[in-house]
Amino acid sequence: MWPTEDPTEKLRWRIPCIAPLGSGTMTVLVVGDRVAVVLPPGDTLVFTADEADDLAALLDRAAGYLSRGAEVPEATSWPSSTPT
C-alpha cells in the first residue's frame, strides 16, 4: 500500500539532488515497515528499517567528512548485503 498525499502523515519526502548527469528529485517513501528511495533516473531502492538506519548513519558520516574538507579514506568499504 502506497502512502497517501495527506501532508499530516509525513510519509513522503522529496529531496532535490544533483547527479553527474543532471539534477532531479530523490523521493523517500515510508511503506509499512519499509523505506523506499526513488532516485532521479527512476531506480528504486527498498530498505528495512534497520538498513535505512545504517544508510542514514553512513550518509551522516560522509557528510561529516565533506564538511571538514577531509577525503574519505581509500580503505573505507561500503556495506553490502551481497555475499562474496
Backbone atoms as SQL, in Angstrom:
CREATE TABLE atoms (id INTEGER PRIMARY KEY, chain TEXT, resi INTEGER, resn TEXT, atom TEXT, x REAL, y REAL, z REAL);
INSERT INTO atoms VALUES
  (1, 'A', 1, 'MET', 'N', 0.849, -1.178, 0.000),
  (2, 'A', 1, 'MET', 'CA', 0.000, 0.000, 0.000),
  (3, 'A', 1, 'MET', 'C', 0.889, 1.234, 0.000),
  (4, 'A', 2, 'TRP', 'N', 0.639, 2.159, -0.904),
  (5, 'A', 2, 'TRP', 'CA', 1.429, 3.384, -1.012),
  (6, 'A', 2, 'TRP', 'C', 0.856, 4.451, -0.098),
  (7, 'A', 3, 'PRO', 'N', 1.711, 5.323, 0.412),
  (8, 'A', 3, 'PRO', 'CA', 1.223, 6.381, 1.311),
  (9, 'A', 3, 'PRO', 'C', 0.288, 7.329, 0.587),
  (10, 'A', 4, 'THR', 'N', -0.571, 7.942, 1.349),
  (11, 'A', 4, 'THR', 'CA', -1.494, 8.913, 0.779),
  (12, 'A', 4, 'THR', 'C', -0.784, 10.244, 0.620),
  (13, 'A', 5, 'GLU', 'N', -1.424, 11.169, -0.026),
  (14, 'A', 5, 'GLU', 'CA', -0.864, 12.506, -0.208),
  (15, 'A', 5, 'GLU', 'C', -1.166, 13.406, 0.978),
  (16, 'A', 6, 'ASP', 'N', -1.730, 12.868, 2.051),
  (17, 'A', 6, 'ASP', 'CA', -2.059, 13.654, 3.233),
  (18, 'A', 6, 'ASP', 'C', -0.763, 14.162, 3.878),
  (19, 'A', 7, 'PRO', 'N', -0.507, 15.491, 3.865),
  (20, 'A', 7, 'PRO', 'CA', 0.758, 16.009, 4.396),
  (21, 'A', 7, 'PRO', 'C', 0.923, 15.792, 5.891),
  (22, 'A', 8, 'THR', 'N', -0.165, 15.533, 6.615),
  (23, 'A', 8, 'THR', 'CA', -0.039, 15.325, 8.057),
  (24, 'A', 8, 'THR', 'C', 0.572, 13.964, 8.380),
  (25, 'A', 9, 'GLU', 'N', 0.550, 13.043, 7.422),
  (26, 'A', 9, 'GLU', 'CA', 1.106, 11.713, 7.666),
  (27, 'A', 9, 'GLU', 'C', 2.624, 11.685, 7.546),
  (28, 'A', 10, 'LYS', 'N', 3.202, 12.631, 6.830),
  (29, 'A', 10, 'LYS', 'CA', 4.658, 12.739, 6.661),
  (30, 'A', 10, 'LYS', 'C', 5.290, 11.402, 6.271),
  (31, 'A', 11, 'LEU', 'N', 4.735, 10.782, 5.252),
  (32, 'A', 11, 'LEU', 'CA', 5.254, 9.508, 4.785),
  (33, 'A', 11, 'LEU', 'C', 6.088, 9.651, 3.517),
  (34, 'A', 12, 'ARG', 'N', 6.187, 10.880, 2.977),
  (35, 'A', 12, 'ARG', 'CA', 6.890, 11.089, 1.717),
  (36, 'A', 12, 'ARG', 'C', 7.703, 12.368, 1.801),
  (37, 'A', 13, 'TRP', 'N', 8.941, 12.288, 1.329),
  (38, 'A', 13, 'TRP', 'CA', 9.800, 13.462, 1.261),
  (39, 'A', 13, 'TRP', 'C', 10.378, 13.535, -0.136),
  (40, 'A', 14, 'ARG', 'N', 10.455, 14.742, -0.686),
  (41, 'A', 14, 'ARG', 'CA', 11.108, 14.957, -1.982),
  (42, 'A', 14, 'ARG', 'C', 12.343, 15.810, -1.721),
  (43, 'A', 15, 'ILE', 'N', 13.496, 15.318, -2.118),
  (44, 'A', 15, 'ILE', 'CA', 14.762, 15.962, -1.801),
  (45, 'A', 15, 'ILE', 'C', 15.469, 16.318, -3.106),
  (46, 'A', 16, 'PRO', 'N', 15.687, 17.627, -3.361),
  (47, 'A', 16, 'PRO', 'CA', 16.423, 17.996, -4.576),
  (48, 'A', 16, 'PRO', 'C', 17.852, 17.453, -4.507),
  (49, 'A', 17, 'CYS', 'N', 18.368, 16.954, -5.625),
  (50, 'A', 17, 'CYS', 'CA', 19.742, 16.451, -5.632),
  (51, 'A', 17, 'CYS', 'C', 20.365, 16.689, -7.001),
  (52, 'A', 18, 'ILE', 'N', 21.683, 16.685, -7.011),
  (53, 'A', 18, 'ILE', 'CA', 22.430, 16.870, -8.247),
  (54, 'A', 18, 'ILE', 'C', 23.219, 15.592, -8.502),
  (55, 'A', 19, 'ALA', 'N', 23.036, 15.036, -9.668),
  (56, 'A', 19, 'ALA', 'CA', 23.733, 13.814, -10.059),
  (57, 'A', 19, 'ALA', 'C', 24.716, 14.161, -11.177),
  (58, 'A', 20, 'PRO', 'N', 25.669, 13.282, -11.462),
  (59, 'A', 20, 'PRO', 'CA', 26.640, 13.572, -12.525),
  (60, 'A', 20, 'PRO', 'C', 25.990, 13.886, -13.874),
  (61, 'A', 21, 'LEU', 'N', 24.842, 13.320, -14.139),
  (62, 'A', 21, 'LEU', 'CA', 24.188, 13.535, -15.429),
  (63, 'A', 21, 'LEU', 'C', 23.089, 14.584, -15.386),
  (64, 'A', 22, 'GLY', 'N', 22.987, 15.359, -14.323),
  (65, 'A', 22, 'GLY', 'CA', 21.964, 16.394, -14.218),
  (66, 'A', 22, 'GLY', 'C', 21.380, 16.439, -12.830),
  (67, 'A', 23, 'SER', 'N', 20.304, 17.186, -12.701),
  (68, 'A', 23, 'SER', 'CA', 19.675, 17.302, -11.389),
  (69, 'A', 23, 'SER', 'C', 18.296, 16.664, -11.432),
  (70, 'A', 24, 'GLY', 'N', 17.748, 16.441, -10.267),
  (71, 'A', 24, 'GLY', 'CA', 16.434, 15.831, -10.172),
  (72, 'A', 24, 'GLY', 'C', 15.968, 15.841, -8.741),
  (73, 'A', 25, 'THR', 'N', 14.980, 15.034, -8.458),
  (74, 'A', 25, 'THR', 'CA', 14.440, 14.950, -7.111),
  (75, 'A', 25, 'THR', 'C', 14.477, 13.502, -6.656),
  (76, 'A', 26, 'MET', 'N', 15.052, 13.287, -5.475),
  (77, 'A', 26, 'MET', 'CA', 15.040, 11.966, -4.867),
  (78, 'A', 26, 'MET', 'C', 13.812, 11.917, -3.968),
  (79, 'A', 27, 'THR', 'N', 13.040, 10.864, -4.046),
  (80, 'A', 27, 'THR', 'CA', 11.842, 10.725, -3.231),
  (81, 'A', 27, 'THR', 'C', 12.047, 9.608, -2.221),
  (82, 'A', 28, 'VAL', 'N', 11.709, 9.886, -0.963),
  (83, 'A', 28, 'VAL', 'CA', 11.798, 8.892, 0.100),
  (84, 'A', 28, 'VAL', 'C', 10.381, 8.600, 0.574),
  (85, 'A', 29, 'LEU', 'N', 9.997, 7.335, 0.562),
  (86, 'A', 29, 'LEU', 'CA', 8.654, 6.919, 0.963),
  (87, 'A', 29, 'LEU', 'C', 8.747, 5.928, 2.115),
  (88, 'A', 30, 'VAL', 'N', 7.832, 6.037, 3.057),
  (89, 'A', 30, 'VAL', 'CA', 7.696, 5.022, 4.098),
  (90, 'A', 30, 'VAL', 'C', 6.498, 4.172, 3.709),
  (91, 'A', 31, 'VAL', 'N', 6.752, 2.883, 3.496),
  (92, 'A', 31, 'VAL', 'CA', 5.711, 1.968, 3.052),
  (93, 'A', 31, 'VAL', 'C', 5.653, 0.824, 4.055),
  (94, 'A', 32, 'GLY', 'N', 4.717, 0.904, 4.986),
  (95, 'A', 32, 'GLY', 'CA', 4.634, -0.116, 6.028),
  (96, 'A', 32, 'GLY', 'C', 5.895, -0.111, 6.867),
  (97, 'A', 33, 'ASP', 'N', 6.591, -1.254, 6.912),
  (98, 'A', 33, 'ASP', 'CA', 7.834, -1.335, 7.683),
  (99, 'A', 33, 'ASP', 'C', 9.059, -1.212, 6.784),
  (100, 'A', 34, 'ARG', 'N', 8.889, -0.677, 5.595),
  (101, 'A', 34, 'ARG', 'CA', 9.980, -0.497, 4.639),
  (102, 'A', 34, 'ARG', 'C', 10.150, 0.983, 4.306),
  (103, 'A', 35, 'VAL', 'N', 11.366, 1.322, 3.871),
  (104, 'A', 35, 'VAL', 'CA', 11.660, 2.673, 3.400),
  (105, 'A', 35, 'VAL', 'C', 12.108, 2.535, 1.951),
  (106, 'A', 36, 'ALA', 'N', 11.429, 3.228, 1.046),
  (107, 'A', 36, 'ALA', 'CA', 11.780, 3.184, -0.370),
  (108, 'A', 36, 'ALA', 'C', 12.402, 4.513, -0.773),
  (109, 'A', 37, 'VAL', 'N', 13.472, 4.434, -1.557),
  (110, 'A', 37, 'VAL', 'CA', 14.139, 5.618, -2.079),
  (111, 'A', 37, 'VAL', 'C', 14.063, 5.527, -3.595),
  (112, 'A', 38, 'VAL', 'N', 13.447, 6.539, -4.228),
  (113, 'A', 38, 'VAL', 'CA', 13.334, 6.584, -5.681),
  (114, 'A', 38, 'VAL', 'C', 14.315, 7.638, -6.171),
  (115, 'A', 39, 'LEU', 'N', 15.314, 7.206, -6.945),
  (116, 'A', 39, 'LEU', 'CA', 16.356, 8.092, -7.444),
  (117, 'A', 39, 'LEU', 'C', 15.920, 8.753, -8.746),
  (118, 'A', 40, 'PRO', 'N', 16.557, 9.880, -9.133),
  (119, 'A', 40, 'PRO', 'CA', 16.128, 10.610, -10.325),
  (120, 'A', 40, 'PRO', 'C', 15.977, 9.794, -11.605),
  (121, 'A', 41, 'PRO', 'N', 16.845, 8.821, -11.925),
  (122, 'A', 41, 'PRO', 'CA', 16.565, 8.093, -13.159),
  (123, 'A', 41, 'PRO', 'C', 15.382, 7.140, -13.048),
  (124, 'A', 42, 'GLY', 'N', 14.808, 6.995, -11.837),
  (125, 'A', 42, 'GLY', 'CA', 13.669, 6.104, -11.656),
  (126, 'A', 42, 'GLY', 'C', 14.006, 4.807, -10.956),
  (127, 'A', 43, 'ASP', 'N', 15.278, 4.593, -10.659),
  (128, 'A', 43, 'ASP', 'CA', 15.667, 3.398, -9.902),
  (129, 'A', 43, 'ASP', 'C', 15.097, 3.487, -8.497),
  (130, 'A', 44, 'THR', 'N', 14.654, 2.356, -7.966),
  (131, 'A', 44, 'THR', 'CA', 14.068, 2.325, -6.627),
  (132, 'A', 44, 'THR', 'C', 14.847, 1.366, -5.738),
  (133, 'A', 45, 'LEU', 'N', 15.179, 1.841, -4.542),
  (134, 'A', 45, 'LEU', 'CA', 15.844, 1.024, -3.529),
  (135, 'A', 45, 'LEU', 'C', 14.871, 0.856, -2.379),
  (136, 'A', 46, 'VAL', 'N', 14.740, -0.353, -1.853),
  (137, 'A', 46, 'VAL', 'CA', 13.837, -0.606, -0.736),
  (138, 'A', 46, 'VAL', 'C', 14.662, -1.160, 0.424),
  (139, 'A', 47, 'PHE', 'N', 14.529, -0.526, 1.594),
  (140, 'A', 47, 'PHE', 'CA', 15.300, -0.888, 2.774),
  (141, 'A', 47, 'PHE', 'C', 14.374, -1.309, 3.908),
  (142, 'A', 48, 'THR', 'N', 14.862, -2.208, 4.756),
  (143, 'A', 48, 'THR', 'CA', 14.188, -2.453, 6.025),
  (144, 'A', 48, 'THR', 'C', 14.493, -1.251, 6.915),
  (145, 'A', 49, 'ALA', 'N', 13.826, -1.152, 8.045),
  (146, 'A', 49, 'ALA', 'CA', 14.077, -0.034, 8.959),
  (147, 'A', 49, 'ALA', 'C', 15.529, -0.034, 9.427),
  (148, 'A', 50, 'ASP', 'N', 16.078, -1.205, 9.744),
  (149, 'A', 50, 'ASP', 'CA', 17.478, -1.291, 10.191),
  (150, 'A', 50, 'ASP', 'C', 18.445, -0.876, 9.088),
  (151, 'A', 51, 'GLU', 'N', 18.183, -1.318, 7.866),
  (152, 'A', 51, 'GLU', 'CA', 19.043, -0.934, 6.748),
  (153, 'A', 51, 'GLU', 'C', 18.976, 0.568, 6.499),
  (154, 'A', 52, 'ALA', 'N', 17.779, 1.156, 6.628),
  (155, 'A', 52, 'ALA', 'CA', 17.631, 2.603, 6.448),
  (156, 'A', 52, 'ALA', 'C', 18.402, 3.357, 7.526),
  (157, 'A', 53, 'ASP', 'N', 18.373, 2.859, 8.773),
  (158, 'A', 53, 'ASP', 'CA', 19.166, 3.470, 9.850),
  (159, 'A', 53, 'ASP', 'C', 20.657, 3.402, 9.535),
  (160, 'A', 54, 'ASP', 'N', 21.115, 2.249, 9.046),
  (161, 'A', 54, 'ASP', 'CA', 22.528, 2.096, 8.690),
  (162, 'A', 54, 'ASP', 'C', 22.915, 3.050, 7.562),
  (163, 'A', 55, 'LEU', 'N', 22.047, 3.182, 6.562),
  (164, 'A', 55, 'LEU', 'CA', 22.314, 4.099, 5.456),
  (165, 'A', 55, 'LEU', 'C', 22.368, 5.537, 5.956),
  (166, 'A', 56, 'ALA', 'N', 21.440, 5.912, 6.824),
  (167, 'A', 56, 'ALA', 'CA', 21.430, 7.275, 7.371),
  (168, 'A', 56, 'ALA', 'C', 22.718, 7.559, 8.141),
  (169, 'A', 57, 'ALA', 'N', 23.182, 6.595, 8.928),
  (170, 'A', 57, 'ALA', 'CA', 24.428, 6.772, 9.681),
  (171, 'A', 57, 'ALA', 'C', 25.614, 6.924, 8.731),
  (172, 'A', 58, 'LEU', 'N', 25.632, 6.133, 7.670),
  (173, 'A', 58, 'LEU', 'CA', 26.707, 6.212, 6.689),
  (174, 'A', 58, 'LEU', 'C', 26.701, 7.567, 5.981),
  (175, 'A', 59, 'LEU', 'N', 25.513, 8.048, 5.608),
  (176, 'A', 59, 'LEU', 'CA', 25.413, 9.354, 4.951),
  (177, 'A', 59, 'LEU', 'C', 25.810, 10.482, 5.894),
  (178, 'A', 60, 'ASP', 'N', 25.424, 10.387, 7.169),
  (179, 'A', 60, 'ASP', 'CA', 25.846, 11.390, 8.156),
  (180, 'A', 60, 'ASP', 'C', 27.364, 11.413, 8.275),
  (181, 'A', 61, 'ARG', 'N', 27.956, 10.229, 8.293),
  (182, 'A', 61, 'ARG', 'CA', 29.413, 10.141, 8.401),
  (183, 'A', 61, 'ARG', 'C', 30.088, 10.751, 7.175),
  (184, 'A', 62, 'ALA', 'N', 29.566, 10.454, 5.986),
  (185, 'A', 62, 'ALA', 'CA', 30.125, 11.010, 4.753),
  (186, 'A', 62, 'ALA', 'C', 29.982, 12.527, 4.731),
  (187, 'A', 63, 'ALA', 'N', 28.830, 13.030, 5.167),
  (188, 'A', 63, 'ALA', 'CA', 28.627, 14.485, 5.217),
  (189, 'A', 63, 'ALA', 'C', 29.606, 15.126, 6.190),
  (190, 'A', 64, 'GLY', 'N', 29.904, 14.451, 7.289),
  (191, 'A', 64, 'GLY', 'CA', 30.881, 14.957, 8.253),
  (192, 'A', 64, 'GLY', 'C', 32.265, 15.062, 7.640),
  (193, 'A', 65, 'TYR', 'N', 32.658, 14.039, 6.864),
  (194, 'A', 65, 'TYR', 'CA', 33.950, 14.086, 6.181),
  (195, 'A', 65, 'TYR', 'C', 34.002, 15.279, 5.235),
  (196, 'A', 66, 'LEU', 'N', 32.949, 15.444, 4.448),
  (197, 'A', 66, 'LEU', 'CA', 32.936, 16.513, 3.454),
  (198, 'A', 66, 'LEU', 'C', 32.896, 17.891, 4.096),
  (199, 'A', 67, 'SER', 'N', 32.166, 18.034, 5.202),
  (200, 'A', 67, 'SER', 'CA', 32.068, 19.344, 5.851),
  (201, 'A', 67, 'SER', 'C', 33.403, 19.755, 6.465),
  (202, 'A', 68, 'ARG', 'N', 34.238, 18.783, 6.810),
  (203, 'A', 68, 'ARG', 'CA', 35.563, 19.092, 7.366),
  (204, 'A', 68, 'ARG', 'C', 36.610, 19.199, 6.264),
  (205, 'A', 69, 'GLY', 'N', 36.212, 18.936, 5.036),
  (206, 'A', 69, 'GLY', 'CA', 37.156, 19.004, 3.933),
  (207, 'A', 69, 'GLY', 'C', 38.080, 17.802, 3.861),
  (208, 'A', 70, 'ALA', 'N', 37.765, 16.781, 4.612),
  (209, 'A', 70, 'ALA', 'CA', 38.606, 15.585, 4.622),
  (210, 'A', 70, 'ALA', 'C', 38.210, 14.660, 3.483),
  (211, 'A', 71, 'GLU', 'N', 39.184, 13.938, 2.991),
  (212, 'A', 71, 'GLU', 'CA', 38.892, 12.944, 1.968),
  (213, 'A', 71, 'GLU', 'C', 38.511, 11.639, 2.648),
  (214, 'A', 72, 'VAL', 'N', 37.625, 10.904, 2.032),
  (215, 'A', 72, 'VAL', 'CA', 37.228, 9.601, 2.568),
  (216, 'A', 72, 'VAL', 'C', 38.389, 8.645, 2.346),
  (217, 'A', 73, 'PRO', 'N', 38.836, 7.946, 3.381),
  (218, 'A', 73, 'PRO', 'CA', 39.964, 7.019, 3.216),
  (219, 'A', 73, 'PRO', 'C', 39.660, 5.950, 2.177),
  (220, 'A', 74, 'GLU', 'N', 40.673, 5.591, 1.398),
  (221, 'A', 74, 'GLU', 'CA', 40.512, 4.572, 0.358),
  (222, 'A', 74, 'GLU', 'C', 40.104, 3.225, 0.937),
  (223, 'A', 75, 'ALA', 'N', 40.537, 2.929, 2.150),
  (224, 'A', 75, 'ALA', 'CA', 40.265, 1.625, 2.754),
  (225, 'A', 75, 'ALA', 'C', 38.824, 1.475, 3.217),
  (226, 'A', 76, 'THR', 'N', 38.068, 2.582, 3.231),
  (227, 'A', 76, 'THR', 'CA', 36.682, 2.509, 3.679),
  (228, 'A', 76, 'THR', 'C', 35.876, 1.679, 2.683),
  (229, 'A', 77, 'SER', 'N', 35.195, 0.661, 3.171),
  (230, 'A', 77, 'SER', 'CA', 34.378, -0.159, 2.284),
  (231, 'A', 77, 'SER', 'C', 32.909, 0.113, 2.562),
  (232, 'A', 78, 'TRP', 'N', 32.117, 0.028, 1.530),
  (233, 'A', 78, 'TRP', 'CA', 30.678, 0.237, 1.661),
  (234, 'A', 78, 'TRP', 'C', 30.051, -1.072, 2.092),
  (235, 'A', 79, 'PRO', 'N', 29.099, -1.013, 3.026),
  (236, 'A', 79, 'PRO', 'CA', 28.441, -2.252, 3.446),
  (237, 'A', 79, 'PRO', 'C', 27.660, -2.864, 2.288),
  (238, 'A', 80, 'SER', 'N', 27.627, -4.160, 2.240),
  (239, 'A', 80, 'SER', 'CA', 26.920, -4.846, 1.167),
  (240, 'A', 80, 'SER', 'C', 26.183, -6.048, 1.727),
  (241, 'A', 81, 'SER', 'N', 25.001, -6.274, 1.200),
  (242, 'A', 81, 'SER', 'CA', 24.254, -7.458, 1.602),
  (243, 'A', 81, 'SER', 'C', 24.517, -8.614, 0.642),
  (244, 'A', 82, 'THR', 'N', 25.366, -8.364, -0.382),
  (245, 'A', 82, 'THR', 'CA', 25.683, -9.395, -1.353),
  (246, 'A', 82, 'THR', 'C', 26.797, -10.288, -0.823),
  (247, 'A', 83, 'PRO', 'N', 26.560, -11.591, -0.732),
  (248, 'A', 83, 'PRO', 'CA', 27.619, -12.483, -0.254),
  (249, 'A', 83, 'PRO', 'C', 28.790, -12.496, -1.232),
  (250, 'A', 84, 'THR', 'N', 29.998, -12.550, -0.694),
  (251, 'A', 84, 'THR', 'CA', 31.185, -12.591, -1.572),
  (252, 'A', 84, 'THR', 'C', 31.898, -13.909, -1.453);
